[in-house]
CSV table of C-alpha atoms and ligand atoms in Angstrom, one decimal:
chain,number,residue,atom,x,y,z
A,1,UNK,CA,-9.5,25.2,-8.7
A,2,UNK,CA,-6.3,23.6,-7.5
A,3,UNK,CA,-4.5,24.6,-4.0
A,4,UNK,CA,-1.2,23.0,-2.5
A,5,UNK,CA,-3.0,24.4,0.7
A,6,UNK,CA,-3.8,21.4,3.0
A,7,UNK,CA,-7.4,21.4,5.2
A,8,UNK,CA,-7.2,21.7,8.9
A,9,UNK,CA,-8.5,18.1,8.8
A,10,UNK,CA,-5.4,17.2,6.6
A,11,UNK,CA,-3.2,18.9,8.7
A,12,UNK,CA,-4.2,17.2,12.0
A,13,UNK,CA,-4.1,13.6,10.1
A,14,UNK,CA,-1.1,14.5,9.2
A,15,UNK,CA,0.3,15.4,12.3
A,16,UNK,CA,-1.5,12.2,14.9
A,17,UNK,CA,0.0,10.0,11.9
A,18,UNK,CA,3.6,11.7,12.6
A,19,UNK,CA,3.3,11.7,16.5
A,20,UNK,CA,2.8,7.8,16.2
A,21,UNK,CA,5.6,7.6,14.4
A,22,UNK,CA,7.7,9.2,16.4
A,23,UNK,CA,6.1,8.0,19.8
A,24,UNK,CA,5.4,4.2,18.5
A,25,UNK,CA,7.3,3.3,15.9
A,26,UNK,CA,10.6,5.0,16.3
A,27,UNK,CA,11.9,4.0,19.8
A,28,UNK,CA,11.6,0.0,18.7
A,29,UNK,CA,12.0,-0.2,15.0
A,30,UNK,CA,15.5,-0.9,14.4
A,31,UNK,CA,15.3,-3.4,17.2
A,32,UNK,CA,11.9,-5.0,15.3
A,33,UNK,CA,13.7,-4.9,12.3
A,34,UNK,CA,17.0,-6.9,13.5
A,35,UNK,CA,15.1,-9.5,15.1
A,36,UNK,CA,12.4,-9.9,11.7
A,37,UNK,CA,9.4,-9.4,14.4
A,38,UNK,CA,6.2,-8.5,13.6
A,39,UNK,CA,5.2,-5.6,16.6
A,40,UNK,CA,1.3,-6.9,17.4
A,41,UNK,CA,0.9,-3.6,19.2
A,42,UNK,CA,1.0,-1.8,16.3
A,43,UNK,CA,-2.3,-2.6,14.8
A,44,UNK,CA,-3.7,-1.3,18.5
A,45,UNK,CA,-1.7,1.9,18.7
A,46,UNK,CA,-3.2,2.5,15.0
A,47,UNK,CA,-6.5,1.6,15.9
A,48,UNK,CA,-6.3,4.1,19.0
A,49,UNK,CA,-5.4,7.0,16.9
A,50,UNK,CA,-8.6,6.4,14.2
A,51,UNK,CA,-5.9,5.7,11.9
A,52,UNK,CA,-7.8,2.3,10.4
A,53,UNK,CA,-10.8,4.1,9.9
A,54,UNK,CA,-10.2,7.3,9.3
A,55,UNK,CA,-10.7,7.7,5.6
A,56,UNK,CA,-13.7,5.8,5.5
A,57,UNK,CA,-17.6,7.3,5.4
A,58,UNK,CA,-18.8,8.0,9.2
A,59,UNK,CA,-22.0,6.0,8.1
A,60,UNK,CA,-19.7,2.9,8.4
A,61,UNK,CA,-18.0,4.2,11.5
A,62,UNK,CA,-15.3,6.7,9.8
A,63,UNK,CA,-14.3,10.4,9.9
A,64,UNK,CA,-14.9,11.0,6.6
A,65,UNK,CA,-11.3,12.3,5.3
A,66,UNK,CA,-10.2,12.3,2.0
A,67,UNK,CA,-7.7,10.4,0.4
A,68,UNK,CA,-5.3,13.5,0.5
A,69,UNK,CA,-5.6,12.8,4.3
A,70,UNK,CA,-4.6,9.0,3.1
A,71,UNK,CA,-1.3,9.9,1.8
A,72,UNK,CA,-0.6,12.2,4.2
A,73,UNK,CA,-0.7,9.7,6.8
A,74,UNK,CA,1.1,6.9,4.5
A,75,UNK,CA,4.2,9.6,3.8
A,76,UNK,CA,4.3,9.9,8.2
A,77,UNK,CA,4.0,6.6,8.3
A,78,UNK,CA,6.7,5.1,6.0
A,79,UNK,CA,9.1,8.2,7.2
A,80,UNK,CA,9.4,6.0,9.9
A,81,UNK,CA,9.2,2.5,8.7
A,82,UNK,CA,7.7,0.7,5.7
A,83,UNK,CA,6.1,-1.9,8.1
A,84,UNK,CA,3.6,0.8,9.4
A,85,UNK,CA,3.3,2.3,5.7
A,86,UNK,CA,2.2,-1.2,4.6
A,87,UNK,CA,-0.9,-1.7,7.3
A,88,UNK,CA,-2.5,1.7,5.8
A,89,UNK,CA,-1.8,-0.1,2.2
A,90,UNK,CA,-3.4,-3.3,2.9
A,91,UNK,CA,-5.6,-2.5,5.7
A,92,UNK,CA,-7.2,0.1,4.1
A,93,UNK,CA,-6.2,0.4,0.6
A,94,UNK,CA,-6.8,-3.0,-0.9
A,95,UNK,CA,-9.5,-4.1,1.9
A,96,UNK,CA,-11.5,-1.7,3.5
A,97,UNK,CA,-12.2,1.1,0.5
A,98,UNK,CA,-13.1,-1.8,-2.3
A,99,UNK,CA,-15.3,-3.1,0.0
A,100,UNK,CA,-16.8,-0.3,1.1
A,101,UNK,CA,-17.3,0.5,-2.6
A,102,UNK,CA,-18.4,-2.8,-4.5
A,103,UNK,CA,-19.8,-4.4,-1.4
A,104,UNK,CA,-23.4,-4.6,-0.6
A,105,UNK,CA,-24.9,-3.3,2.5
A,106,UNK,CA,-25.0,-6.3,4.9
A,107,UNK,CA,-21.5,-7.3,3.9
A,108,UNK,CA,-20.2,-3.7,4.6
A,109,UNK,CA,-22.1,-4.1,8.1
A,110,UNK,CA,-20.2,-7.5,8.6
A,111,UNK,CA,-16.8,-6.8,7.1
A,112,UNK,CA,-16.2,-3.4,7.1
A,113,UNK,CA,-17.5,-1.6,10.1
A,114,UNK,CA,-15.8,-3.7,12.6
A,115,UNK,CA,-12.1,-3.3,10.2
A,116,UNK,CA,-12.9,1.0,10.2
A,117,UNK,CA,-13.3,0.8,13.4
A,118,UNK,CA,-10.2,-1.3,14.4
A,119,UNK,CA,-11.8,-4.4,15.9
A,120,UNK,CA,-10.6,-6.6,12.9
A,121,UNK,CA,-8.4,-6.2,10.2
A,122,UNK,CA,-8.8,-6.8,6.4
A,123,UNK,CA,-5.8,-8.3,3.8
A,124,UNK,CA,-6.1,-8.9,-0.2
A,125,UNK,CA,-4.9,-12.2,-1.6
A,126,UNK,CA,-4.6,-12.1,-5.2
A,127,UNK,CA,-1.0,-13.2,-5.7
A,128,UNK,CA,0.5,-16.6,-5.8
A,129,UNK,CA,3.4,-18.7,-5.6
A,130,UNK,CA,3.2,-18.9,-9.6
A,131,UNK,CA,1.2,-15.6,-10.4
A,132,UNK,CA,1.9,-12.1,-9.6
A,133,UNK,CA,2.5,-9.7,-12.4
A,134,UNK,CA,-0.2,-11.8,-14.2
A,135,UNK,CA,-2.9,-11.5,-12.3
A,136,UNK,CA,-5.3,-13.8,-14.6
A,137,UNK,CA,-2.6,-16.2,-14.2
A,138,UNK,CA,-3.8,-17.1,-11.0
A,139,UNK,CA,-4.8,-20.6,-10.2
A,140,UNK,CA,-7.4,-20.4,-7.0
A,141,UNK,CA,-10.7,-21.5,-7.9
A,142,UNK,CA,-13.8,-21.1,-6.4
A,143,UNK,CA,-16.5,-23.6,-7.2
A,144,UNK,CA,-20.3,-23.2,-6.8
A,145,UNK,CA,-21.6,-26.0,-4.7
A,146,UNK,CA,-25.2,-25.3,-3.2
A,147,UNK,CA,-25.0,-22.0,-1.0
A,148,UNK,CA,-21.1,-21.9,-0.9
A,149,UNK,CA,-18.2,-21.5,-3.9
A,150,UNK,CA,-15.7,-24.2,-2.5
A,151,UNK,CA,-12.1,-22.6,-2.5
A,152,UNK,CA,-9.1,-24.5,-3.2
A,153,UNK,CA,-5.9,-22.7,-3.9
A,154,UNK,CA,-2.8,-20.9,-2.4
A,155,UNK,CA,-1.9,-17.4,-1.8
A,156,UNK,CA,2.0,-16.1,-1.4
A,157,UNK,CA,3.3,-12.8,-0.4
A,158,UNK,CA,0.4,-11.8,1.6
A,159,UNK,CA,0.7,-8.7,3.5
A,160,UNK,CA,-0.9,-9.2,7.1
A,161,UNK,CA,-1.7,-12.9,6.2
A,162,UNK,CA,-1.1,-14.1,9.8
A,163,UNK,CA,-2.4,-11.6,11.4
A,164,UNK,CA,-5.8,-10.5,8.9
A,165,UNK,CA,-9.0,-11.5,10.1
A,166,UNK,CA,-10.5,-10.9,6.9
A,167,UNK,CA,-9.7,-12.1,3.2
A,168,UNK,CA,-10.4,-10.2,0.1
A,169,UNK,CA,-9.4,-13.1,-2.4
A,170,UNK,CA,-9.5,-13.6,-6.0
A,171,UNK,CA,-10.4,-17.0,-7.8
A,172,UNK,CA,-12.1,-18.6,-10.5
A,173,UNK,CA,-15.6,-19.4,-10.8
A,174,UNK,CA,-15.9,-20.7,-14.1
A,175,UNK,CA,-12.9,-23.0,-15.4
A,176,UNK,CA,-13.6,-22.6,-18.9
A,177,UNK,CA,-13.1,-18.7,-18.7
A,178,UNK,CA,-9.5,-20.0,-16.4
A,179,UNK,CA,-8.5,-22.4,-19.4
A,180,UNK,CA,-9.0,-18.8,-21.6
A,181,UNK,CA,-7.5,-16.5,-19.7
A,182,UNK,CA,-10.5,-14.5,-19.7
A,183,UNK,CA,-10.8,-12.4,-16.6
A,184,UNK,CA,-14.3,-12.2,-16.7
A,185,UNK,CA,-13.9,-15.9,-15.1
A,186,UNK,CA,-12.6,-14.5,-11.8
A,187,UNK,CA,-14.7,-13.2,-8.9
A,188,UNK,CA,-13.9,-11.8,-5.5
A,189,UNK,CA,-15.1,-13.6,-2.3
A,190,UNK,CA,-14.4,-12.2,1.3
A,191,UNK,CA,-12.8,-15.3,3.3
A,192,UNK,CA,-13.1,-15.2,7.2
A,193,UNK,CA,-9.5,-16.6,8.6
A,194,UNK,CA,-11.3,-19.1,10.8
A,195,UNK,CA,-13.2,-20.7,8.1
A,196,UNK,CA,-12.5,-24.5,8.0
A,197,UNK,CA,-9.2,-25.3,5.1
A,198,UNK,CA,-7.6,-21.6,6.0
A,199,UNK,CA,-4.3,-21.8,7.1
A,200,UNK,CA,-1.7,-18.8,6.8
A,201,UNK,CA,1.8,-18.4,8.1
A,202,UNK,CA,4.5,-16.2,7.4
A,203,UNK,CA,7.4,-15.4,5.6
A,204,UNK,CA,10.9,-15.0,7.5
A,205,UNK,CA,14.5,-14.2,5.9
A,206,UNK,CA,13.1,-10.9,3.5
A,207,UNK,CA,15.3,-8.2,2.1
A,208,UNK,CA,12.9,-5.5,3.8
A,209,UNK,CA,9.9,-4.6,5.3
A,210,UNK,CA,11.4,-6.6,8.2
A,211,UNK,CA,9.1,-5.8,10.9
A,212,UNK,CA,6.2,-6.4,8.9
A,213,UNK,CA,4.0,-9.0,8.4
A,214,UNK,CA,4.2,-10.9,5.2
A,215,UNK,CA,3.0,-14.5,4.5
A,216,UNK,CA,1.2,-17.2,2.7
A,217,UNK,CA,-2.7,-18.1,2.7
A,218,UNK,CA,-3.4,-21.7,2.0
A,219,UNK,CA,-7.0,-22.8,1.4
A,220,UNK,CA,-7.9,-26.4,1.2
A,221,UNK,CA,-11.8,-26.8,0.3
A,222,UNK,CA,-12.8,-24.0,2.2
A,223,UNK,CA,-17.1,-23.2,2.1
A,224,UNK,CA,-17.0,-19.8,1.5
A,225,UNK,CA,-21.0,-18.1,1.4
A,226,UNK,CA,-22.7,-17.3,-1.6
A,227,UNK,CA,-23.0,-14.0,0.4
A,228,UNK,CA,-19.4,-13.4,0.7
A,229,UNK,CA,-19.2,-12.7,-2.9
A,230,UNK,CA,-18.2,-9.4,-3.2
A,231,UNK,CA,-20.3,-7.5,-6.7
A,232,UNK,CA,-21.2,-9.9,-9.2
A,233,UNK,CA,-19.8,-13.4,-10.8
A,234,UNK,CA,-16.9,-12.3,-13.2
A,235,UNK,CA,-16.0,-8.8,-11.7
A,236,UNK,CA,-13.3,-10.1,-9.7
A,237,UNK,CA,-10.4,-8.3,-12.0
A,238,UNK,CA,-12.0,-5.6,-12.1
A,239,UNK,CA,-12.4,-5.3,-8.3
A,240,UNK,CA,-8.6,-6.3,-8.0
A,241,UNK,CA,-7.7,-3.7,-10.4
A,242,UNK,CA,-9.7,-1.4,-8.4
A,243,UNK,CA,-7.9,-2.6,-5.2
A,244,UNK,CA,-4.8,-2.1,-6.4
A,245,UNK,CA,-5.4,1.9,-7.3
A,246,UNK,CA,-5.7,2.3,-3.4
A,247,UNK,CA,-3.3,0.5,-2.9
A,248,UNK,CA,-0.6,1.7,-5.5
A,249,UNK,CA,-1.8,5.2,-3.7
A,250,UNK,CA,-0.5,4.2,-0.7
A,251,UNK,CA,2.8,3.1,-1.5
A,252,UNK,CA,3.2,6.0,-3.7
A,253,UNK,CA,2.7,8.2,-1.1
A,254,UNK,CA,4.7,6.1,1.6
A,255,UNK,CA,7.5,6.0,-0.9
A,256,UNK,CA,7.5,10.1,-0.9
A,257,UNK,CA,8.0,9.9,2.7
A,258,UNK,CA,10.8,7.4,2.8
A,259,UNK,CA,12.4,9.8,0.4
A,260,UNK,CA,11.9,12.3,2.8
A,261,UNK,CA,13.3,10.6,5.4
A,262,UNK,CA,16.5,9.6,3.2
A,263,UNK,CA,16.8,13.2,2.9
A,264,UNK,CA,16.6,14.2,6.3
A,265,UNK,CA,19.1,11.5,7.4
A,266,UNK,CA,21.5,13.0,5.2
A,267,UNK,CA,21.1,16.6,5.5
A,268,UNK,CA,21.9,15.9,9.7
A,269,UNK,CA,25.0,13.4,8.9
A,270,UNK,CA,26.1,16.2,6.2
A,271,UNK,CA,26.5,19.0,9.3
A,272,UNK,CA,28.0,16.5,11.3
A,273,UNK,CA,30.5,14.8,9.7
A,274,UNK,CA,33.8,16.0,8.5
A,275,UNK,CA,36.1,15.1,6.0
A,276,UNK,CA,39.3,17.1,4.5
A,277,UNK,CA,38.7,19.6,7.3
A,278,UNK,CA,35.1,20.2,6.5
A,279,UNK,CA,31.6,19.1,6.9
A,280,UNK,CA,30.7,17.1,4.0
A,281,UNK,CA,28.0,19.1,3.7
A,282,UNK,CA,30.3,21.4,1.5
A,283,UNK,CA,30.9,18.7,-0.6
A,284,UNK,CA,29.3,19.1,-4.0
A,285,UNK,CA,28.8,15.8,-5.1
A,286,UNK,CA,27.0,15.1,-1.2
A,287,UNK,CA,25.4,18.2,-2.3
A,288,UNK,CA,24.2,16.4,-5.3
A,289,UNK,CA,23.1,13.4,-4.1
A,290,UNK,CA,20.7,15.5,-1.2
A,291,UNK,CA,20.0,17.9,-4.4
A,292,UNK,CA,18.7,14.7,-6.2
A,293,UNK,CA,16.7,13.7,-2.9
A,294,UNK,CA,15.0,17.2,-2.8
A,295,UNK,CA,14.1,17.0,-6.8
A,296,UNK,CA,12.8,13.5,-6.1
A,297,UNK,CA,10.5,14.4,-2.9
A,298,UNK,CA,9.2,17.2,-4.8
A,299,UNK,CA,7.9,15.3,-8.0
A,300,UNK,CA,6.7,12.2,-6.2
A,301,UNK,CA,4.4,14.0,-3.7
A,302,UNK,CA,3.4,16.0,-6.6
A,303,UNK,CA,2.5,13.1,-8.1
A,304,UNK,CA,1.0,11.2,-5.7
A,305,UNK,CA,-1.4,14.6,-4.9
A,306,UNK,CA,-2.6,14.7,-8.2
A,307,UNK,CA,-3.5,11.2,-8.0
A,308,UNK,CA,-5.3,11.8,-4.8
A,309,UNK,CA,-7.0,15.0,-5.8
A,310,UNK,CA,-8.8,12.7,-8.9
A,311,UNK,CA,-9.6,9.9,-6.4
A,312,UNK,CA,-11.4,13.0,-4.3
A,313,UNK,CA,-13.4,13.9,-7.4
A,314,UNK,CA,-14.5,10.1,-8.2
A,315,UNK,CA,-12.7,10.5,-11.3
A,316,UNK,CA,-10.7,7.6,-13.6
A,317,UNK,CA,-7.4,7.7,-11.6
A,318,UNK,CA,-5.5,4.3,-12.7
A,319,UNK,CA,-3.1,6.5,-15.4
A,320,UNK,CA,-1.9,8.7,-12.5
A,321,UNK,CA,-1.7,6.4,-9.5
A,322,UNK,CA,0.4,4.1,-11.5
A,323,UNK,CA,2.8,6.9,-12.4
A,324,UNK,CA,2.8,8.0,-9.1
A,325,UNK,CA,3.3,4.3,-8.0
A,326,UNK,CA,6.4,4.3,-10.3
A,327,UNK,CA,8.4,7.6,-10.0
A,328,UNK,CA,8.2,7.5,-6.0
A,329,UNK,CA,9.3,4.2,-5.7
A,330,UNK,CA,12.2,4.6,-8.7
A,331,UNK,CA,13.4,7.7,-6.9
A,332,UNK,CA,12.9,6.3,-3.0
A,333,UNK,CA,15.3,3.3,-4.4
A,334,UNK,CA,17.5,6.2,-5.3
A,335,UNK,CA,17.8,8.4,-2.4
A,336,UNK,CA,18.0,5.7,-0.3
A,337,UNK,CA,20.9,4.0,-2.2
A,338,UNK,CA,22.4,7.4,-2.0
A,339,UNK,CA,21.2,7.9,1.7
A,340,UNK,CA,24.0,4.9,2.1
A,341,UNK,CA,26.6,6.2,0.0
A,342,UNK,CA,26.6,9.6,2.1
A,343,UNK,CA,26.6,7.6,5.2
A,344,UNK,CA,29.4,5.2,4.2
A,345,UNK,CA,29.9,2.8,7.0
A,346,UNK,CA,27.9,4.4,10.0
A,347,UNK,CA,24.8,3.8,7.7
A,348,UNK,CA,24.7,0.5,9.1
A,349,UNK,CA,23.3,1.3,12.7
A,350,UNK,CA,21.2,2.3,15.0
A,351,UNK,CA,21.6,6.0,14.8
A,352,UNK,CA,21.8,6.1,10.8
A,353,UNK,CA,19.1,3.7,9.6
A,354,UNK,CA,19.7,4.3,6.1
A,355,UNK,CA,20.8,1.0,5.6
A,356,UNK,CA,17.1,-0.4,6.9
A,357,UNK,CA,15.8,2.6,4.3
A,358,UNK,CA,17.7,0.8,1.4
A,359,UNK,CA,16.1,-2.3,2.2
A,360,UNK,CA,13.1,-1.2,2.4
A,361,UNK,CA,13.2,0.9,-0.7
A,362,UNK,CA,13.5,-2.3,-2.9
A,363,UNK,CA,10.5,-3.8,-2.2
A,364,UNK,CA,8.3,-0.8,-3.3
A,365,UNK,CA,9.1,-1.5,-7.0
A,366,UNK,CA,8.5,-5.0,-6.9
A,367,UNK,CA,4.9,-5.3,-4.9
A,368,UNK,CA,1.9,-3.3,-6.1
A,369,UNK,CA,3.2,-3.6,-9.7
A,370,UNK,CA,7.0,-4.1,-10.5
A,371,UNK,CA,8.6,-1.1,-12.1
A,372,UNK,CA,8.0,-2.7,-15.6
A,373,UNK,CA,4.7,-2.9,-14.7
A,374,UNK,CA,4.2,0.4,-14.6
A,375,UNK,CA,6.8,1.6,-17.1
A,376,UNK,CA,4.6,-0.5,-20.0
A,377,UNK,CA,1.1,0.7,-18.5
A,378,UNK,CA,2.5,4.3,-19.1
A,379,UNK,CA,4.1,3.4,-22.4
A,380,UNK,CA,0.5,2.1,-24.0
A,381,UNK,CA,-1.5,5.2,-21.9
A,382,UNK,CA,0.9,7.4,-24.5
A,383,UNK,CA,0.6,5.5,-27.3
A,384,UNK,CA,-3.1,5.5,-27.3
A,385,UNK,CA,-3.2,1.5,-26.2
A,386,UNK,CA,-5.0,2.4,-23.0
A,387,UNK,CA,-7.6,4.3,-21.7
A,388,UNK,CA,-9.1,4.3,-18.2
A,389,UNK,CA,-12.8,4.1,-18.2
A,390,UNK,CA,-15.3,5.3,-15.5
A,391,UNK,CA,-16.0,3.4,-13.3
A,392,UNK,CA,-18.9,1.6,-12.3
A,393,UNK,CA,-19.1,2.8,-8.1
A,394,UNK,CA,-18.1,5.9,-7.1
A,395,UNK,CA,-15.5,6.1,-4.7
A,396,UNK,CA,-16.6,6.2,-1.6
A,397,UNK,CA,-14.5,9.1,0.7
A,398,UNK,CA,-15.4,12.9,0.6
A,399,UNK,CA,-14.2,14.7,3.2
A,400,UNK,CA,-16.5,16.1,5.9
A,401,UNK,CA,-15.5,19.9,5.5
A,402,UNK,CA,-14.9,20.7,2.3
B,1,LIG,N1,-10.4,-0.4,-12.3
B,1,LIG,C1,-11.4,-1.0,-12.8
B,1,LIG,N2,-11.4,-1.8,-13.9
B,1,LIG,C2,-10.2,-1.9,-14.5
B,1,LIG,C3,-9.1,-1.3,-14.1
B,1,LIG,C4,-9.2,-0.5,-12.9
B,1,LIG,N3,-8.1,0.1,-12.4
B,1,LIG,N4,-8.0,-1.6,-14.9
B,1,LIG,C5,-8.5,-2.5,-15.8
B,1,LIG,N5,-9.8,-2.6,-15.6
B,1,LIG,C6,-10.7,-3.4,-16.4
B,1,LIG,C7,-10.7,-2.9,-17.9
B,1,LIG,O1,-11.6,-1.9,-18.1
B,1,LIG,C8,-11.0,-4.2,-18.6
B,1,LIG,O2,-12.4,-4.4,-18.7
B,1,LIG,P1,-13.1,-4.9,-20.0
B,1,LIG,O3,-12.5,-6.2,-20.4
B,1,LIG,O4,-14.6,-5.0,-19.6
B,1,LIG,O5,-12.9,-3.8,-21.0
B,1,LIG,C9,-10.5,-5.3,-17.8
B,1,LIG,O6,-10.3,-4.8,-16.5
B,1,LIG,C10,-9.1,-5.8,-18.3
B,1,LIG,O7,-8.3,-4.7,-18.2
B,1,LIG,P2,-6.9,-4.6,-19.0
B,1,LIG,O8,-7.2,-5.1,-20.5
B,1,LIG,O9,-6.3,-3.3,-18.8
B,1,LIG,O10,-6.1,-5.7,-18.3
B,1,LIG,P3,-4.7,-6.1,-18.7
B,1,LIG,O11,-4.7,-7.6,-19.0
B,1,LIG,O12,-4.1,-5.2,-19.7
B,1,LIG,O13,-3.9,-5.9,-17.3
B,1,LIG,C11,-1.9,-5.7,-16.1
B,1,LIG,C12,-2.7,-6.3,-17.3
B,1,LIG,C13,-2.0,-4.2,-16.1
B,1,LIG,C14,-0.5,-6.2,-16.2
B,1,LIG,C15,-2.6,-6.2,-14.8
B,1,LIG,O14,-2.7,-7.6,-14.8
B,1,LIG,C16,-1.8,-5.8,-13.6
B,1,LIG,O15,-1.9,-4.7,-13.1
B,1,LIG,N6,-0.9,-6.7,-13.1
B,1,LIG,C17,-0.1,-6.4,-11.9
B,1,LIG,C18,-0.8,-7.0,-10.7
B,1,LIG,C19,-0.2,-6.6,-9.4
B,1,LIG,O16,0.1,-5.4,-9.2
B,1,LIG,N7,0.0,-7.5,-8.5
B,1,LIG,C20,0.6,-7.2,-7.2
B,1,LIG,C21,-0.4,-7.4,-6.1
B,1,LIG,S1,0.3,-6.9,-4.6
B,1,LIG,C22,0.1,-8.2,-3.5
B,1,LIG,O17,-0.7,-9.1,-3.8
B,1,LIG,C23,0.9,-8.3,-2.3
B,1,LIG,C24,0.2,-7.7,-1.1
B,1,LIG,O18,0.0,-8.3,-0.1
B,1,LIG,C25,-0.1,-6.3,-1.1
């Protein structure tokens, strides 16, 4: 049976995730996102609310919501700013829910029970100075030595990188299957930040996601544990592939609420400005353009719902979260350039952020799988090409009352 009725759960998720925003976020954003700071009280306010740990099994520390709770939270979230959008993404999308599902049971009591409940926080680092659409293209290596794999490599565009105590990375454990592009080379390891030969910083001088954290993770012989590998030698893709279905979630569903928020912003600025003698609310190509904003919020949380409500059922998922991934973020790059065209010149301040919502908006369809991307993966699900597969763990958050 389908509903478009939300839970009680999902409603109150819904609704800490938008007080934050509004009590949090909003007062200091513009102000974050002028000066390209990084707001390190955000990761506590979050972590106060339940909101790193909320949609992960109580047996690990959790309340057990579902992943509809997920993108509710991400759409509150990124109605406010991308920045907070992208600690639910990382945090929780490409860290916290692969562990919890491919790790074993003393590395989920090491690394994830201390990120669900908020005491540290988890990153991905699969991308690279000279590797991101092409993830096999990746050059980090991980070589068995004894107890440890010895990691030398570096990692660029890193989301959390300076502030992540945990690692998820991806690198090579066998060479020859590197030298053949054959993914089944690649494993994934869970790197602490203060093992010796980690070093991070970040990145200043981005189009968007200004107040967020984004940076580099360079590792220089770094002993990792032979118990820090995370499922077996040579699953490593398919973990990252895995990681990045949370993680395209997330920004699918943030991307719905930046939509939102482009909408709102104009439908306000419609009432209150005039031009020829009336608002330009009776305008009917500004009606248009908030017309097209209300088509596009519509489809993309449709979208990303349908997504979420085959996550909730453990079901194959990748076909759906990619579209998802790509119609939000095609249509949140739309209504916010359009968000700037109603605006005109006042879009560029404090009171109209539209201009912070355009920047923003960008991003979205270049991370997480650039718009091509996605546009091919849907291309060769139609044409027969590809097919997702079951997958191995089931995922891991039911919510407590259904
Ligand atoms: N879950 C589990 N397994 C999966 C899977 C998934 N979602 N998708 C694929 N696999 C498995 C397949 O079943 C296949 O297994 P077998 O070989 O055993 O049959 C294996 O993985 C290879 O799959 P494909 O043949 O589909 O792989 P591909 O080569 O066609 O994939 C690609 C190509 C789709 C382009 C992929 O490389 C891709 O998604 N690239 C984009 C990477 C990306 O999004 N990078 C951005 C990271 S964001 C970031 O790093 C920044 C940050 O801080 C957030």
């Amino acid at each position: 049976m389908i509903s478009f009725e939300f839970t009680d759960s999902q409603i109150e998720v819904q609704r800490m995730a938008r007080e934050l925003a509004a009590r949090k976020i909003l007062p200091d954003i513009q102000k974050y996102d002028r000066e390209q700071k990084y707001n390190p009280q955000l990761l506590k306010d979050m972590a106060e609310a339940d909101l790193l740990g909320f949609c992960l099994p109580e047996k690990y520390g959790g309340l057990g919501m579902d992943y509809i709770s997920l993108g509710l939270a991400c759409e509150e979230l990124e109605y406010a700013d991308t920045s907070a959008r992208v600690v639910l993404s990382v945090h929780i999308g490409l860290y916290s829910l692969p562990v919890c599902t491919w790790a074993n049971e003393e590395q989920k009591e090491k690394y994830l029970v201390p990120c669900v409940k908020g005491d540290k926080i988890g990153s991905f680092g699969l991308t690279e100075p000279a590797a991101g659409s092409d993830a096999v293209g990746i050059q980090t290596t991980a070589v068995k030595r004894g107890n440890d794999y010895i990691l030398n490599g570096e990692k660029m565009w890193i989301s959390l990188a300076d502030v992540a105590d945990y690692f998820l990375i991806f690198a090579w454990h066998d060479l020859d299957k590197k030298k053949a592009r054959d993914h089944r080379g690649l494993s994934a390891f869970i790197v602490e930040r203060q093992f010796d030969g980690v070093v991070t910083g970040p990145i200043h001088g981005k189009l968007g996601v200004r107040a967020g954290n984004t940076g580099y993770i360079s590792m220089t012989d770094v002993a990792v544990p032979a118990a820090n590998l995370v499922g077996g030698e040579g699953e490593g893709f398919k973990i990252a592939m895995f990681c990045l279905d949370q993680g395209r979630y997330t920004v699918a569903a943030g991307s719905t609420g930046l939509i939102r928020a482009c909408r709102d912003a104009c439908v306000k600025y419609a009432h209150e400005r005039e031009t020829f003698q009336e608002p330009i609310a009776h305008h009917q190509l500004v009606k248009k353009m908030i017309a097209e904003m209300e088509a596009g919020y519509e489809y993309s949380r449709l979208l990303w719902l349908k997504a979420g409500w085959k996550k909730n059922l453990g079901e194959p998922n990748t076909k759906e979260t990619s579209l998802a991934k790509w119609i939000a973020c095609r249509e949140a790059e739309k209504a916010a350039a359009d968000a700037v065209q109603v605006h005109g010149a006042y879009g560029f301040s404090d009171e109209y952020p539209v201009e912070r919502y355009y920047r923003n908006a960008k991003g979205a369809s270049i991370y997480e799988g650039t718009r091509e991307i996605h546009t091919l993966m849907q291309a060769d699900y139609a044409l027969g090409f590809r097919e997702d597969k079951p997958l191995r763990a089931h995922l891991p958050i039911v919510e407590q009352d259904r």
